[in-house]
Coordinates of C-alpha atoms in Angstrom, one line a residue:
M1 CA 0.0 0.0 0.0
T2 CA 1.3 3.4 -0.9
L3 CA 0.4 6.8 0.2
E4 CA -1.1 7.4 -3.2
T5 CA -3.5 4.4 -2.7
V6 CA -4.6 5.7 0.7
R7 CA -5.4 9.1 -0.7
N8 CA -7.1 7.9 -3.8
P9 CA -10.2 10.1 -3.8
A10 CA -12.0 8.0 -6.5
A11 CA -11.8 4.9 -4.3
L12 CA -13.0 6.8 -1.2
I13 CA -15.9 8.3 -3.2
E14 CA -16.9 4.9 -4.6
I15 CA -16.9 3.3 -1.1
T16 CA -18.7 6.3 0.4
E17 CA -21.4 6.2 -2.3
L18 CA -21.8 2.5 -1.9
V19 CA -22.2 2.8 1.9
D20 CA -24.8 5.5 1.4
R21 CA -26.7 3.3 -1.0
L22 CA -26.6 0.4 1.4
L23 CA -27.7 2.6 4.3
D24 CA -30.6 3.9 2.2
A25 CA -31.8 0.4 1.5
I26 CA -32.1 -0.4 5.2
D27 CA -35.7 -0.7 6.3
G28 CA -37.2 -2.1 9.4
E29 CA -35.3 -4.1 12.1
L30 CA -33.9 -6.9 10.1
T31 CA -32.1 -7.4 6.7
S32 CA -31.7 -10.8 5.0
R33 CA -28.3 -12.3 5.6
S34 CA -27.8 -12.8 1.8
R35 CA -28.4 -9.1 1.2
V36 CA -25.8 -8.2 3.8
V37 CA -23.3 -10.6 2.3
D38 CA -23.8 -9.1 -1.1
G39 CA -23.3 -5.6 0.3
L40 CA -20.1 -6.7 2.0
L41 CA -18.7 -8.4 -1.1
D42 CA -19.5 -5.2 -3.1
L43 CA -17.6 -3.2 -0.5
R44 CA -14.7 -5.6 -0.6
L45 CA -14.5 -5.2 -4.4
A46 CA -14.6 -1.4 -4.2
A47 CA -11.9 -1.4 -1.5
A48 CA -9.5 -3.7 -3.5
D49 CA -6.7 -1.1 -3.2
L50 CA -7.2 -0.7 0.6
P51 CA -5.9 -3.8 2.3
E52 CA -7.0 -2.6 5.8
V53 CA -10.6 -2.2 4.6
V54 CA -10.5 -5.6 2.8
A55 CA -9.3 -7.2 6.0
Q56 CA -12.1 -5.6 7.9
V57 CA -14.7 -6.7 5.4
D58 CA -13.3 -10.3 5.6
D59 CA -13.6 -10.2 9.4
C60 CA -17.2 -9.0 9.1
L61 CA -18.0 -11.8 6.6
A62 CA -16.4 -14.4 9.0
T63 CA -18.3 -13.1 12.0
L64 CA -21.6 -12.3 10.4
P65 CA -24.4 -12.9 12.9
G66 CA -27.6 -14.7 12.3
N67 CA -28.6 -17.6 10.1
T68 CA -31.1 -16.0 7.8
T69 CA -31.4 -12.3 9.0
V70 CA -29.1 -9.7 10.5
T71 CA -30.2 -6.9 12.8
N72 CA -30.1 -3.5 11.1
L73 CA -28.4 -2.1 14.1
W74 CA -25.4 -4.4 13.4
W75 CA -25.5 -3.6 9.7
M76 CA -25.6 0.1 10.2
E77 CA -22.7 0.1 12.7
T78 CA -20.7 -2.1 10.4
L79 CA -21.2 0.2 7.5
A80 CA -20.2 3.2 9.6
D81 CA -17.1 1.4 10.7
L82 CA -16.2 0.5 7.2
R83 CA -16.7 4.1 6.0
T84 CA -14.4 5.3 8.8
A85 CA -11.8 2.6 7.9
A86 CA -11.8 3.7 4.3
S87 CA -11.3 7.3 5.1
N88 CA -8.4 6.8 7.4

């Protein structure tokens, strides 16, 4: 990872916009686990040049709660954490 990679504004914009779209799609108290997995995989792809973010997404995928649904509180907190990780 280089300083240029960390400060790549296009990557940060892409991740931020993706997080915003995922947050906008949240409705109610639960989200299907498959939808959360899809969102995390999309974020992993967008963060390909940011190894710290990829590692954090991998950790989220490995520790994803629930069998069929995920609480939206967990999902929103996870998205906020990933946005912060991408901007640092």
